[in-house]
């Protein structure tokens, strides 16, 4: 059973870079697609982007200029960096596996953007 | 981007009721439509992909249908554990997008 776990700071200052890591256990990251999805408090879901284990990426154009997703196969981890954050980036951030739909999800981590 | 809409935005139902939620895409997405269930404080759970295949472990009271632009999620007999918010998501083209959700609560 594949399990995913997000980790990273829960508070980020405006204009700084949000950094999160997702650790995959129970399976190898060296296959499949690995995604980040977010959900502002009380609102709907937004796909941020994915990375294939080989390193190829696909980002949501609405965030593309600020997003970087990377993978570390040696650690079975993939990461999200979102630059120049504002209060609008406050959300629960989920990592999930899959190319077109997502069958395994992390529990989510709340990131608040505030000074 | 493909825009997804859902109706109703919320509904109240009783245990045992048959519940139908509709999802519409702004253009044809063939059958690339997936359904998720989300309970408060939890990650979404995949129910149906694409359009009509039941995810492993999901009860058979859940079913999906549709093609083109119009899709339906049906719960044949609502159970207490089914009270949640349901999201549709298109996987036809990037960026992958979700509907706004349908909240199912207890009447």
Short mmCIF file of C-alpha atoms in Angstrom, two decimals:
data_model
loop_
_atom_site.label_atom_id
_atom_site.label_comp_id
_atom_site.label_asym_id
_atom_site.label_seq_id
_atom_site.Cartn_x
_atom_site.Cartn_y
_atom_site.Cartn_z
CA UNK A 1 0.00 0.00 0.00
CA UNK A 2 1.55 3.27 -1.13
CA UNK A 3 1.56 6.02 1.48
CA UNK A 4 2.39 9.69 1.00
CA UNK A 5 3.33 12.21 3.68
CA UNK A 6 3.76 15.94 3.24
CA UNK A 7 6.24 17.91 5.34
CA UNK A 8 7.41 21.50 5.54
CA UNK A 9 6.83 24.83 7.27
CA UNK A 10 3.26 25.67 8.22
CA UNK A 11 3.89 29.42 8.09
CA UNK A 12 5.52 31.37 5.27
CA UNK A 13 5.98 35.13 5.01
CA UNK A 14 4.57 37.06 2.04
CA UNK A 15 6.97 37.33 -0.92
CA UNK A 16 8.98 34.33 0.30
CA UNK A 17 9.13 30.81 -1.14
CA UNK A 18 6.91 27.99 0.07
CA UNK A 19 8.76 24.67 0.17
CA UNK A 20 7.15 21.28 0.80
CA UNK A 21 8.34 17.70 0.49
CA UNK A 22 6.31 14.55 -0.05
CA UNK A 23 7.81 11.26 1.12
CA UNK A 24 6.56 8.11 -0.60
CA UNK A 25 6.57 4.82 1.29
CA UNK A 26 5.33 1.35 0.46
CA UNK A 27 6.34 1.73 -3.17
CA UNK A 28 8.99 3.16 -5.44
CA UNK A 29 8.84 6.71 -6.74
CA UNK A 30 10.72 5.45 -9.80
CA UNK A 31 7.53 4.98 -11.77
CA UNK A 32 4.30 6.88 -12.11
CA UNK A 33 3.41 10.54 -11.79
CA UNK A 34 3.59 12.61 -8.61
CA UNK A 35 1.35 15.61 -8.08
CA UNK A 36 0.71 18.61 -5.89
CA UNK A 37 -2.87 19.78 -5.36
CA UNK A 38 -4.06 22.52 -3.04
CA UNK A 39 -7.27 23.62 -1.34
CA UNK A 40 -7.75 27.05 0.24
CA UNK A 41 -9.69 26.89 3.51
CA UNK A 42 -13.37 26.30 2.82
CA UNK A 43 -12.85 26.28 -0.95
CA UNK A 44 -12.36 23.86 -3.82
CA UNK A 45 -9.41 21.95 -5.20
CA UNK A 46 -6.71 23.22 -7.57
CA UNK A 47 -4.18 21.06 -9.39
CA UNK A 48 -0.72 22.63 -9.17
CA UNK A 49 1.26 20.22 -11.34
CA UNK A 50 3.05 16.91 -11.56
CA UNK A 51 6.45 15.40 -12.11
CA UNK A 52 7.22 12.06 -13.71
CA UNK A 53 9.96 10.07 -12.00
CA UNK A 54 12.25 10.79 -14.94
CA UNK A 55 11.98 14.50 -14.14
CA UNK A 56 9.56 15.73 -16.79
CA UNK A 57 6.99 18.16 -15.42
CA UNK A 58 3.63 19.69 -16.23
CA UNK A 59 2.39 22.75 -14.37
CA UNK A 60 -0.91 24.61 -14.13
CA UNK A 61 -0.41 27.73 -16.29
CA UNK A 62 -2.01 29.83 -13.56
CA UNK A 63 0.97 29.07 -11.31
CA UNK A 64 3.65 28.08 -13.82
CA UNK A 65 5.80 31.19 -13.40
CA UNK A 66 6.15 30.55 -9.67
CA UNK A 67 6.18 26.74 -9.38
CA UNK A 68 8.98 24.20 -9.41
CA UNK A 69 8.40 20.49 -8.73
CA UNK A 70 11.44 18.25 -8.38
CA UNK A 71 12.08 14.60 -7.55
CA UNK A 72 14.76 12.82 -5.54
CA UNK A 73 14.53 9.14 -6.39
CA UNK A 74 17.31 8.24 -3.94
CA UNK A 75 15.14 9.47 -1.07
CA UNK A 76 11.78 8.44 -2.59
CA UNK A 77 10.68 12.06 -2.28
CA UNK A 78 9.38 14.83 -4.47
CA UNK A 79 9.14 18.50 -3.65
CA UNK A 80 7.21 21.68 -4.35
CA UNK A 81 8.56 25.20 -4.40
CA UNK A 82 6.17 28.13 -4.87
CA UNK A 83 7.82 31.53 -5.01
CA UNK A 84 6.59 35.04 -4.24
CA UNK A 85 3.69 33.81 -2.11
CA UNK A 86 0.77 35.96 -1.04
CA UNK A 87 -2.17 35.39 1.26
CA UNK A 88 -3.99 33.84 -1.71
CA UNK A 89 -1.56 30.91 -1.51
CA UNK A 90 -2.79 29.98 1.97
CA UNK A 91 -4.15 26.46 1.57
CA UNK A 92 -3.94 22.83 2.50
CA UNK A 93 -1.37 21.33 0.16
CA UNK A 94 -1.75 17.69 -0.83
CA UNK A 95 0.63 15.39 -2.63
CA UNK A 96 -0.94 12.61 -4.71
CA UNK A 97 0.00 9.90 -7.20
CA UNK A 98 -1.35 9.43 -10.70
CA UNK A 99 -1.24 10.97 -14.17
CA UNK A 100 -4.88 11.80 -14.89
CA UNK A 101 -6.59 10.82 -11.61
CA UNK A 102 -5.23 10.37 -8.15
CA UNK A 103 -5.60 7.16 -6.23
CA UNK A 104 -3.18 7.79 -3.36
CA UNK A 105 -3.08 11.03 -1.40
CA UNK A 106 -1.16 12.43 1.52
CA UNK A 107 -3.09 13.70 4.51
CA UNK A 108 -2.43 17.30 3.53
CA UNK A 109 -0.55 20.09 5.25
CA UNK A 110 -1.86 23.58 5.95
CA UNK A 111 0.42 26.37 4.84
CA UNK A 112 -0.47 29.86 5.98
CA UNK A 113 1.04 32.92 4.34
CA UNK A 114 1.28 35.69 6.87
CA UNK A 115 3.81 38.12 8.27
CA UNK B 1 -8.95 25.71 -19.54
CA UNK B 2 -11.95 23.39 -19.31
CA UNK B 3 -14.47 24.71 -16.81
CA UNK B 4 -16.40 22.23 -14.69
CA UNK B 5 -19.75 22.91 -13.05
CA UNK B 6 -21.72 20.76 -10.62
CA UNK B 7 -25.34 20.72 -9.57
CA UNK B 8 -26.69 21.01 -7.06
CA UNK B 9 -24.10 22.82 -4.96
CA UNK B 10 -25.60 21.18 -1.91
CA UNK B 11 -28.37 18.78 -1.04
CA UNK B 12 -30.02 17.32 2.01
CA UNK B 13 -30.94 13.67 1.96
CA UNK B 14 -31.89 10.82 4.26
CA UNK B 15 -30.25 7.46 4.79
CA UNK B 16 -31.53 5.11 2.12
CA UNK B 17 -32.23 7.84 -0.42
CA UNK B 18 -31.05 7.62 -4.02
CA UNK B 19 -28.81 10.62 -4.69
CA UNK B 20 -27.74 11.98 -8.08
CA UNK B 21 -25.09 14.63 -8.65
CA UNK B 22 -24.49 16.16 -12.05
CA UNK B 23 -21.23 17.46 -13.50
CA UNK B 24 -20.94 19.41 -16.75
CA UNK B 25 -17.81 20.29 -18.73
CA UNK B 26 -17.43 23.44 -20.84
CA UNK B 27 -16.42 21.26 -23.84
CA UNK B 28 -16.41 17.59 -24.66
CA UNK B 29 -14.09 15.58 -22.46
CA UNK B 30 -15.05 12.22 -24.00
CA UNK B 31 -15.20 10.09 -20.84
CA UNK B 32 -12.25 11.61 -18.96
CA UNK B 33 -14.22 12.41 -15.83
CA UNK B 34 -13.38 11.32 -12.31
CA UNK B 35 -15.25 11.58 -9.03
CA UNK B 36 -13.90 12.11 -5.50
CA UNK B 37 -15.42 12.11 -2.03
CA UNK B 38 -14.01 14.41 0.62
CA UNK B 39 -14.86 14.43 4.31
CA UNK B 40 -13.94 17.36 6.60
CA UNK B 41 -10.26 17.50 7.42
CA UNK B 42 -9.44 14.59 5.10
CA UNK B 43 -7.89 14.21 1.69
CA UNK B 44 -10.18 13.50 -1.25
CA UNK B 45 -10.81 9.84 -2.00
CA UNK B 46 -11.07 8.55 -5.57
CA UNK B 47 -14.45 6.91 -6.23
CA UNK B 48 -14.90 6.63 -10.00
CA UNK B 49 -12.53 6.87 -13.00
CA UNK B 50 -12.84 7.58 -15.90
CA UNK B 51 -16.59 8.19 -15.95
CA UNK B 52 -17.76 4.76 -14.82
CA UNK B 53 -15.02 2.49 -13.39
CA UNK B 54 -15.31 1.88 -9.67
CA UNK B 55 -12.09 2.35 -7.73
CA UNK B 56 -11.00 -0.72 -5.77
CA UNK B 57 -12.63 -0.85 -2.35
CA UNK B 58 -15.40 1.61 -3.15
CA UNK B 59 -18.90 0.25 -2.40
CA UNK B 60 -21.03 -0.74 -5.38
CA UNK B 61 -23.77 1.69 -4.37
CA UNK B 62 -21.62 4.33 -6.08
CA UNK B 63 -21.84 4.51 -9.86
CA UNK B 64 -20.88 6.94 -12.58
CA UNK B 65 -22.19 7.54 -16.06
CA UNK B 66 -22.04 9.99 -18.93
CA UNK B 67 -19.92 11.08 -21.83
CA UNK B 68 -19.13 14.21 -23.78
CA UNK B 69 -20.05 17.11 -21.52
CA UNK B 70 -22.60 15.67 -19.09
CA UNK B 71 -21.86 13.22 -16.30
CA UNK B 72 -23.63 11.81 -13.27
CA UNK B 73 -22.60 10.31 -9.96
CA UNK B 74 -25.29 8.19 -8.35
CA UNK B 75 -25.43 6.81 -4.83
CA UNK B 76 -28.13 4.14 -4.96
CA UNK B 77 -28.87 4.01 -1.22
CA UNK B 78 -27.25 6.71 0.88
CA UNK B 79 -25.43 5.46 3.96
CA UNK B 80 -24.38 7.48 7.05
CA UNK B 81 -20.73 7.40 5.96
CA UNK B 82 -21.60 8.97 2.59
CA UNK B 83 -22.32 12.42 3.99
CA UNK B 84 -19.46 14.41 2.46
CA UNK B 85 -18.55 16.74 -0.36
CA UNK B 86 -18.23 15.28 -3.84
CA UNK B 87 -16.00 16.70 -6.57
CA UNK B 88 -15.78 15.91 -10.25
CA UNK B 89 -12.48 16.36 -12.09
CA UNK B 90 -11.69 16.33 -15.80
CA UNK B 91 -8.60 14.52 -17.01
CA UNK B 92 -9.02 15.21 -20.74
CA UNK B 93 -6.61 18.11 -20.98
CA UNK B 94 -4.15 20.12 -18.92
CA UNK B 95 -4.60 21.94 -16.68
CA UNK B 96 -6.56 19.27 -14.85
CA UNK B 97 -9.56 20.98 -13.28
CA UNK B 98 -12.20 20.25 -10.66
CA UNK B 99 -15.82 21.11 -10.26
CA UNK B 100 -16.77 23.34 -7.31
CA UNK B 101 -18.16 20.46 -5.28
CA UNK B 102 -21.53 19.19 -4.06
CA UNK B 103 -22.07 18.94 -0.32
CA UNK B 104 -24.36 16.12 0.77
CA UNK B 105 -25.70 16.51 4.28
CA UNK B 106 -28.29 14.93 6.49
CA UNK B 107 -31.92 15.93 6.12
#
